[in-house]
Amino acid sequence: MELNIALLKGDGIGPEIVDSAVAVLEKTAAKFGHKFSFTPYLIGGCAIDETGIPLPQETVDGCLASDSVLLGAVGGPKWDDQPGNNRPEKALLGIRSALGLFTNLRPAKLYPALRAASPLKDEIVGKGFDIMIVRELTGGIYFGDRGYRNGKYGQEAYDTEAYSVTEIERIGRVAFGTAMKRSKRVCSIDKANVLESSRLWRKTMHRLAEEYPEVEYSDMFVDNAAMQLVRDPKQFDVIVTSNMFGDILSDESSQITGSIGMLASASLGETSRGMYEPIHGSAPDIAGQNKANPIATILSGAMMLRYSFGLSAEADAIENAVDKVLDAGHRTADLMGSSEGTPLTCTEMTEKIIEVL
Ligand code: IPM
Ligand code: MG
């Protein structure tokens, strides 16, 4: 296959981890006889520095013209004083929306080799867990009406959560479809005891559930879900939830797997073009020091091969290489305690994975 991949390296550790994923993708292409071309575009703080805005039109056009997009991370203290609509994070929302990526898949599974890094007790983890968070990505409070107005106590700021049946149905179908390929359980998470938008969410999910009789459906309030994730994560298979709840619960899910440096994500829409990125941020504190864990981005590359291009053998090869390297005891700093010897650098970890490939 010949594929054009847009690279949005972004800020902080973004460039290092994207370079790692590109090296792994190139090795995979060579091994399986594909040709991948990579074109970088600016996004986030680096785009503000160069062009004055976080998401230049050239970046949007470049992504739209590519077969898929690999993203590092955006943001950092340097751009904290930017006004709300010109912050690096705004570019992330802008590109998700411009590419129509309403689905965000965030798998959280416990790697047996990283068991020690999980803060959960043995009796809670048992034989491990494997959760797929299906987060709605282009609606809800992230995109709702916002601004300033005069309120009861003077000037106030507001943001609005709004969901249409159409938006709920399309993310719901992705969740049920995903569950059909896994252990056939969907838990929809909302705050229907308080929010009107959640009541519509729940009603719509219930209606969809009837179309998928093989799937065991349940719903849960988000506060309870936050508790259940650390009390008994094994109970979850597919979780489907709104943009903001998904943002929060996916960070929690990553922490119970041991490290946020391990978790990949896929953002998908109606076409095969997706955007793939680690769920962690730009980690400005370790940027440029070759200390970052590249695995989440490397695994995002594997997700791209699987979800955008149907190259499952290639994706398996990358995932197996990561498993083997972890099983052999190799660790970046985030995956080890302070007394366990010298961690691998970002480039060393990348080389180990490429060696196994
Ligand atoms: C994420 C991030 C983003 C989000 C931020 C940086 C806008 O936290 O991808 O989880 O909230 O979606
Ligand atoms: Mg987040």
CSV table of C-alpha atoms and ligand atoms in Angstrom, one decimal:
chain,number,residue,atom,x,y,z
A,1,MET,CA,0.0,0.0,0.0
A,2,GLU,CA,1.1,3.6,-0.7
A,3,LEU,CA,0.0,5.9,2.0
A,4,ASN,CA,0.4,9.6,2.7
A,5,ILE,CA,0.4,10.4,6.4
A,6,ALA,CA,0.2,13.9,7.8
A,7,LEU,CA,2.4,14.5,10.9
A,8,LEU,CA,1.3,17.0,13.5
A,9,LYS,CA,4.2,16.9,15.9
A,10,GLY,CA,3.1,19.9,18.0
A,11,ASP,CA,4.8,21.0,21.1
A,12,GLY,CA,6.8,19.7,24.1
A,13,ILE,CA,7.7,16.1,23.7
A,14,GLY,CA,5.5,15.9,20.6
A,15,PRO,CA,8.3,16.0,18.0
A,16,GLU,CA,10.4,13.3,19.8
A,17,ILE,CA,7.5,10.8,20.2
A,18,VAL,CA,6.2,11.4,16.6
A,19,ASP,CA,9.7,10.8,15.3
A,20,SER,CA,9.8,7.5,17.2
A,21,ALA,CA,6.4,6.4,15.8
A,22,VAL,CA,7.5,7.4,12.3
A,23,ALA,CA,10.7,5.2,12.6
A,24,VAL,CA,8.5,2.3,13.7
A,25,LEU,CA,6.1,2.8,10.9
A,26,GLU,CA,8.9,3.0,8.4
A,27,LYS,CA,10.3,-0.2,9.7
A,28,THR,CA,6.9,-1.8,9.4
A,29,ALA,CA,6.4,-0.5,5.8
A,30,ALA,CA,9.8,-2.0,4.8
A,31,LYS,CA,9.0,-5.3,6.5
A,32,PHE,CA,5.6,-5.7,4.8
A,33,GLY,CA,6.4,-4.0,1.5
A,34,HIS,CA,4.4,-0.8,1.8
A,35,LYS,CA,5.4,2.8,1.1
A,36,PHE,CA,4.5,5.4,3.6
A,37,SER,CA,5.2,9.1,3.0
A,38,PHE,CA,5.1,11.6,5.8
A,39,THR,CA,4.4,15.3,5.5
A,40,PRO,CA,4.7,17.6,8.6
A,41,TYR,CA,2.3,20.4,9.4
A,42,LEU,CA,2.3,23.0,12.2
A,43,ILE,CA,-0.2,22.8,15.0
A,44,GLY,CA,-0.5,24.2,18.5
A,45,GLY,CA,2.1,26.5,20.1
A,46,CYS,CA,4.7,26.0,17.4
A,47,ALA,CA,2.0,27.2,14.9
A,48,ILE,CA,1.3,30.3,17.0
A,49,ASP,CA,5.0,31.1,17.0
A,50,GLU,CA,5.3,30.7,13.2
A,51,THR,CA,2.0,32.0,12.0
A,52,GLY,CA,0.2,33.7,14.9
A,53,ILE,CA,-2.6,31.1,15.1
A,54,PRO,CA,-2.7,27.5,16.5
A,55,LEU,CA,-4.4,25.9,13.5
A,56,PRO,CA,-3.3,27.4,10.1
A,57,GLN,CA,-5.5,26.6,7.1
A,58,GLU,CA,-2.6,24.9,5.5
A,59,THR,CA,-2.6,22.3,8.3
A,60,VAL,CA,-6.3,21.6,7.8
A,61,ASP,CA,-5.9,21.3,4.1
A,62,GLY,CA,-2.8,19.1,4.4
A,63,CYS,CA,-4.7,16.8,6.8
A,64,LEU,CA,-7.7,16.7,4.5
A,65,ALA,CA,-5.5,15.8,1.6
A,66,SER,CA,-3.8,12.9,3.4
A,67,ASP,CA,-4.8,9.3,4.0
A,68,SER,CA,-4.5,9.7,7.8
A,69,VAL,CA,-3.0,11.9,10.5
A,70,LEU,CA,-0.5,11.2,13.3
A,71,LEU,CA,-0.5,13.8,16.1
A,72,GLY,CA,2.0,14.2,19.0
A,73,ALA,CA,0.8,16.7,21.6
A,74,VAL,CA,0.1,20.4,21.9
A,75,GLY,CA,0.4,23.2,24.4
A,76,GLY,CA,2.8,24.4,27.1
A,77,PRO,CA,3.4,27.2,29.6
A,78,LYS,CA,4.8,29.4,26.9
A,79,TRP,CA,1.3,29.9,25.4
A,80,ASP,CA,-0.7,30.0,28.7
A,81,ASP,CA,-1.3,33.7,28.3
A,82,GLN,CA,-3.0,33.3,24.8
A,83,PRO,CA,-6.7,34.3,24.8
A,84,GLY,CA,-9.0,31.3,25.0
A,85,ASN,CA,-9.8,31.2,21.3
A,86,ASN,CA,-6.1,31.2,20.3
A,87,ARG,CA,-4.8,28.6,22.8
A,88,PRO,CA,-2.9,25.6,21.4
A,89,GLU,CA,-5.6,23.3,22.7
A,90,LYS,CA,-8.1,25.1,20.5
A,91,ALA,CA,-6.3,23.7,17.5
A,92,LEU,CA,-7.0,20.2,18.7
A,93,LEU,CA,-10.7,20.9,18.9
A,94,GLY,CA,-10.5,22.6,15.5
A,95,ILE,CA,-8.8,19.8,13.7
A,96,ARG,CA,-11.1,17.1,15.2
A,97,SER,CA,-14.1,19.1,14.1
A,98,ALA,CA,-12.6,20.0,10.6
A,99,LEU,CA,-11.9,16.3,9.9
A,100,GLY,CA,-15.3,15.3,11.3
A,101,LEU,CA,-13.8,13.0,13.9
A,102,PHE,CA,-16.8,12.4,16.2
A,103,THR,CA,-15.5,9.1,17.7
A,104,ASN,CA,-12.5,8.8,20.0
A,105,LEU,CA,-11.4,5.3,20.9
A,106,ARG,CA,-9.2,5.0,23.9
A,107,PRO,CA,-8.3,1.5,24.9
A,108,ALA,CA,-7.0,1.0,28.4
A,109,LYS,CA,-5.6,-2.4,29.2
A,110,LEU,CA,-3.3,-3.7,31.8
A,111,TYR,CA,0.0,-5.0,30.4
A,112,PRO,CA,1.0,-8.0,32.6
A,113,ALA,CA,4.6,-6.9,32.4
A,114,LEU,CA,3.6,-3.5,33.8
A,115,ARG,CA,1.5,-4.9,36.6
A,116,ALA,CA,3.8,-3.3,39.2
A,117,ALA,CA,3.2,0.1,37.8
A,118,SER,CA,-0.6,0.0,38.4
A,119,PRO,CA,-1.6,1.5,41.7
A,120,LEU,CA,-4.4,-1.0,42.2
A,121,LYS,CA,-4.2,-4.0,44.6
A,122,ASP,CA,-3.9,-7.6,43.3
A,123,GLU,CA,-7.4,-8.6,44.4
A,124,ILE,CA,-8.8,-5.7,42.4
A,125,VAL,CA,-6.8,-6.3,39.2
A,126,GLY,CA,-7.2,-10.1,39.2
A,127,LYS,CA,-6.3,-11.4,35.8
A,128,GLY,CA,-6.2,-7.8,34.4
A,129,PHE,CA,-8.7,-5.6,32.5
A,130,ASP,CA,-9.2,-4.5,29.0
A,131,ILE,CA,-11.5,-1.4,28.6
A,132,MET,CA,-12.4,0.4,25.4
A,133,ILE,CA,-13.6,4.0,26.1
A,134,VAL,CA,-15.7,5.3,23.2
A,135,ARG,CA,-15.7,9.1,23.7
A,136,GLU,CA,-17.9,11.5,21.7
A,137,LEU,CA,-15.4,14.0,20.3
A,138,THR,CA,-17.0,16.8,18.4
A,139,GLY,CA,-20.0,17.8,20.6
A,140,GLY,CA,-21.0,18.6,24.1
A,141,ILE,CA,-19.6,21.3,26.3
A,142,TYR,CA,-16.4,21.4,24.3
A,143,PHE,CA,-18.3,22.9,21.4
A,144,GLY,CA,-21.3,24.4,23.0
A,145,ASP,CA,-22.2,28.0,23.3
A,146,ARG,CA,-19.9,29.9,25.7
A,147,GLY,CA,-19.2,33.4,26.8
A,148,TYR,CA,-19.6,36.0,29.5
A,149,ARG,CA,-22.9,37.5,30.7
A,150,ASN,CA,-24.4,39.3,33.7
A,151,GLY,CA,-25.5,36.8,36.3
A,152,LYS,CA,-26.9,36.8,39.9
A,153,TYR,CA,-23.4,37.7,41.3
A,154,GLY,CA,-22.3,40.1,38.5
A,155,GLN,CA,-20.3,39.1,35.5
A,156,GLU,CA,-20.1,35.3,35.0
A,157,ALA,CA,-18.6,32.9,32.4
A,158,TYR,CA,-20.6,30.0,31.0
A,159,ASP,CA,-20.2,26.9,28.8
A,160,THR,CA,-23.1,24.8,27.5
A,161,GLU,CA,-23.5,21.1,27.2
A,162,ALA,CA,-25.8,20.2,24.3
A,163,TYR,CA,-26.3,16.9,22.5
A,164,SER,CA,-28.7,16.0,19.6
A,165,VAL,CA,-30.2,12.6,19.0
A,166,THR,CA,-28.2,12.4,15.8
A,167,GLU,CA,-24.9,12.9,17.7
A,168,ILE,CA,-25.8,10.4,20.4
A,169,GLU,CA,-27.0,7.8,17.9
A,170,ARG,CA,-23.9,7.9,15.8
A,171,ILE,CA,-21.5,7.5,18.8
A,172,GLY,CA,-23.8,4.9,20.3
A,173,ARG,CA,-23.7,2.8,17.1
A,174,VAL,CA,-19.9,2.9,17.2
A,175,ALA,CA,-20.0,1.7,20.8
A,176,PHE,CA,-22.4,-1.2,20.1
A,177,GLY,CA,-20.5,-2.1,16.9
A,178,THR,CA,-17.2,-2.1,18.9
A,179,ALA,CA,-18.7,-4.3,21.6
A,180,MET,CA,-20.0,-6.8,19.1
A,181,LYS,CA,-16.3,-7.4,18.2
A,182,ARG,CA,-15.3,-7.7,21.9
A,183,SER,CA,-17.0,-9.2,24.9
A,184,LYS,CA,-20.4,-7.7,24.0
A,185,ARG,CA,-20.9,-5.4,26.9
A,186,VAL,CA,-21.6,-1.7,26.7
A,187,CYS,CA,-21.8,0.7,29.7
A,188,SER,CA,-23.1,4.2,28.9
A,189,ILE,CA,-22.0,6.8,31.3
A,190,ASP,CA,-23.9,10.0,32.0
A,191,LYS,CA,-25.3,12.3,34.6
A,192,ALA,CA,-29.0,11.7,33.9
A,193,ASN,CA,-30.0,12.4,37.5
A,194,VAL,CA,-29.1,16.0,36.9
A,195,LEU,CA,-28.5,17.0,33.3
A,196,GLU,CA,-31.2,17.2,30.6
A,197,SER,CA,-28.6,16.4,27.9
A,198,SER,CA,-27.8,13.2,29.8
A,199,ARG,CA,-31.4,12.2,30.0
A,200,LEU,CA,-31.7,12.5,26.2
A,201,TRP,CA,-28.4,10.6,26.0
A,202,ARG,CA,-29.7,7.8,28.1
A,203,LYS,CA,-33.1,7.5,26.4
A,204,THR,CA,-31.4,7.4,23.0
A,205,MET,CA,-28.9,4.7,24.2
A,206,HIS,CA,-31.7,2.6,25.5
A,207,ARG,CA,-33.5,2.7,22.2
A,208,LEU,CA,-30.3,1.7,20.4
A,209,ALA,CA,-29.6,-1.1,22.8
A,210,GLU,CA,-32.8,-2.8,21.6
A,211,GLU,CA,-31.3,-3.0,18.2
A,212,TYR,CA,-28.3,-4.9,19.6
A,213,PRO,CA,-30.0,-7.7,21.7
A,214,GLU,CA,-26.7,-9.7,21.9
A,215,VAL,CA,-25.0,-6.8,23.7
A,216,GLU,CA,-25.4,-6.6,27.5
A,217,TYR,CA,-26.2,-3.0,28.1
A,218,SER,CA,-26.0,-1.0,31.3
A,219,ASP,CA,-25.8,2.7,32.2
A,220,MET,CA,-24.1,4.4,35.1
A,221,PHE,CA,-23.8,7.8,36.6
A,222,VAL,CA,-20.4,9.4,36.0
A,223,ASP,CA,-19.6,9.9,39.6
A,224,ASN,CA,-20.2,6.2,40.3
A,225,ALA,CA,-18.2,5.3,37.2
A,226,ALA,CA,-15.2,7.2,38.5
A,227,MET,CA,-15.5,5.1,41.6
A,228,GLN,CA,-16.1,1.8,39.9
A,229,LEU,CA,-13.1,2.2,37.7
A,230,VAL,CA,-10.8,1.9,40.7
A,231,ARG,CA,-13.1,-0.5,42.7
A,232,ASP,CA,-13.6,-3.1,39.9
A,233,PRO,CA,-12.3,-2.2,36.5
A,234,LYS,CA,-12.9,-5.7,35.2
A,235,GLN,CA,-16.6,-5.1,35.1
A,236,PHE,CA,-16.1,-2.8,32.0
A,237,ASP,CA,-15.7,-3.7,28.4
A,238,VAL,CA,-16.9,-0.9,26.2
A,239,ILE,CA,-17.7,2.4,27.9
A,240,VAL,CA,-19.5,5.1,25.8
A,241,THR,CA,-19.7,8.6,27.0
A,242,SER,CA,-19.8,12.3,26.2
A,243,ASN,CA,-16.8,14.4,25.3
A,244,MET,CA,-16.0,15.8,28.7
A,245,PHE,CA,-16.8,12.7,30.8
A,246,GLY,CA,-14.7,10.7,28.3
A,247,ASP,CA,-11.8,13.1,28.7
A,248,ILE,CA,-11.9,12.7,32.4
A,249,LEU,CA,-12.5,9.0,32.7
A,250,SER,CA,-9.9,8.2,30.1
A,251,ASP,CA,-7.1,9.8,32.2
A,252,GLU,CA,-8.4,7.8,35.2
A,253,SER,CA,-8.4,4.6,33.1
A,254,SER,CA,-4.8,5.3,31.9
A,255,GLN,CA,-3.5,5.7,35.4
A,256,ILE,CA,-4.9,2.4,36.6
A,257,THR,CA,-3.0,0.7,33.7
A,258,GLY,CA,0.3,2.0,35.2
A,259,SER,CA,1.3,4.8,33.0
A,260,ILE,CA,-0.4,7.5,30.9
A,261,GLY,CA,2.7,7.0,28.6
A,262,MET,CA,1.3,3.8,27.3
A,263,LEU,CA,-2.2,4.7,26.0
A,264,ALA,CA,-2.9,5.3,22.3
A,265,SER,CA,-6.1,6.7,20.8
A,266,ALA,CA,-7.9,6.8,17.5
A,267,SER,CA,-10.2,9.6,16.4
A,268,LEU,CA,-12.5,8.5,13.6
A,269,GLY,CA,-15.3,9.9,11.5
A,270,GLU,CA,-17.3,8.7,8.5
A,271,THR,CA,-14.3,8.2,6.2
A,272,SER,CA,-11.2,6.0,6.7
A,273,ARG,CA,-9.1,9.1,7.4
A,274,GLY,CA,-8.5,9.2,11.2
A,275,MET,CA,-6.3,11.1,13.6
A,276,TYR,CA,-4.1,9.0,15.9
A,277,GLU,CA,-2.5,10.4,19.0
A,278,PRO,CA,-1.3,9.4,22.5
A,279,ILE,CA,-3.8,10.4,25.2
A,280,HIS,CA,-1.1,12.1,27.2
A,281,GLY,CA,-0.1,15.7,26.8
A,282,SER,CA,3.0,17.6,25.7
A,283,ALA,CA,4.9,17.1,29.0
A,284,PRO,CA,6.9,20.4,28.8
A,285,ASP,CA,8.9,19.5,31.9
A,286,ILE,CA,10.8,16.7,30.0
A,287,ALA,CA,10.6,18.1,26.5
A,288,GLY,CA,13.8,17.9,24.4
A,289,GLN,CA,15.5,15.6,27.0
A,290,ASN,CA,14.9,12.3,25.2
A,291,LYS,CA,13.2,11.0,28.3
A,292,ALA,CA,9.6,10.6,27.0
A,293,ASN,CA,8.0,7.2,26.6
A,294,PRO,CA,7.3,6.9,22.9
A,295,ILE,CA,5.0,3.8,23.3
A,296,ALA,CA,1.7,5.5,23.3
A,297,THR,CA,2.5,7.2,20.0
A,298,ILE,CA,4.0,4.1,18.5
A,299,LEU,CA,0.8,2.2,19.5
A,300,SER,CA,-1.2,5.1,18.0
A,301,GLY,CA,0.6,4.3,14.7
A,302,ALA,CA,-0.5,0.7,15.0
A,303,MET,CA,-4.1,1.8,15.6
A,304,MET,CA,-3.8,3.9,12.4
A,305,LEU,CA,-2.7,0.8,10.4
A,306,ARG,CA,-5.6,-1.2,11.8
A,307,TYR,CA,-8.5,1.3,11.7
A,308,SER,CA,-7.7,3.5,8.8
A,309,PHE,CA,-6.1,1.0,6.4
A,310,GLY,CA,-7.2,-2.5,7.6
A,311,LEU,CA,-3.6,-3.6,8.0
A,312,SER,CA,-4.1,-5.8,11.0
A,313,ALA,CA,-1.1,-8.1,10.5
A,314,GLU,CA,1.1,-4.9,10.5
A,315,ALA,CA,-0.6,-3.5,13.6
A,316,ASP,CA,-0.3,-6.8,15.4
A,317,ALA,CA,3.4,-6.8,14.6
A,318,ILE,CA,3.9,-3.4,16.2
A,319,GLU,CA,1.8,-4.4,19.2
A,320,ASN,CA,3.7,-7.7,19.6
A,321,ALA,CA,7.0,-5.9,19.4
A,322,VAL,CA,5.9,-3.5,22.2
A,323,ASP,CA,4.8,-6.5,24.3
A,324,LYS,CA,8.1,-8.3,23.8
A,325,VAL,CA,10.2,-5.3,24.7
A,326,LEU,CA,8.2,-4.8,27.9
A,327,ASP,CA,8.3,-8.5,28.7
A,328,ALA,CA,12.1,-8.3,28.4
A,329,GLY,CA,12.1,-5.8,31.2
A,330,HIS,CA,12.9,-2.6,29.2
A,331,ARG,CA,11.4,0.5,30.7
A,332,THR,CA,11.4,4.3,30.2
A,333,ALA,CA,11.5,6.5,33.3
A,334,ASP,CA,7.7,6.8,33.7
A,335,LEU,CA,7.4,3.0,33.9
A,336,MET,CA,9.8,2.4,36.8
A,337,GLY,CA,10.3,3.3,40.4
A,338,SER,CA,13.3,5.4,41.5
A,339,SER,CA,15.5,2.5,42.6
A,340,GLU,CA,15.3,0.2,39.6
A,341,GLY,CA,18.4,1.2,37.7
A,342,THR,CA,18.8,3.3,34.6
A,343,PRO,CA,15.7,3.9,32.4
A,344,LEU,CA,15.8,3.8,28.6
A,345,THR,CA,15.7,7.0,26.7
A,346,CYS,CA,13.0,7.7,24.1
A,347,THR,CA,15.3,6.8,21.2
A,348,GLU,CA,16.6,3.7,23.0
A,349,MET,CA,13.1,2.4,23.6
A,350,THR,CA,12.3,3.1,20.0
A,351,GLU,CA,15.3,1.2,18.8
A,352,LYS,CA,14.4,-1.8,21.0
A,353,ILE,CA,11.0,-2.0,19.4
A,354,ILE,CA,12.4,-1.7,15.9
A,355,GLU,CA,14.9,-4.4,16.6
A,356,VAL,CA,12.1,-6.8,17.6
A,357,LEU,CA,10.2,-5.8,14.5
B,1,IPM,C1,-7.3,15.0,25.5
B,1,IPM,C2,-6.9,16.3,25.9
B,1,IPM,C3,-7.6,17.4,25.2
B,1,IPM,C4,-9.1,17.2,25.4
B,1,IPM,C5,-7.2,18.8,25.5
B,1,IPM,C6,-5.8,19.1,25.4
B,1,IPM,C7,-8.0,19.8,24.6
B,1,IPM,O1,-7.1,16.4,27.3
B,1,IPM,O2,-7.2,14.7,24.3
B,1,IPM,O3,-7.7,14.2,26.3
B,1,IPM,O4,-9.6,17.6,26.4
B,1,IPM,O5,-9.8,16.6,24.5
B,2,MG,MG,-7.6,14.6,28.2
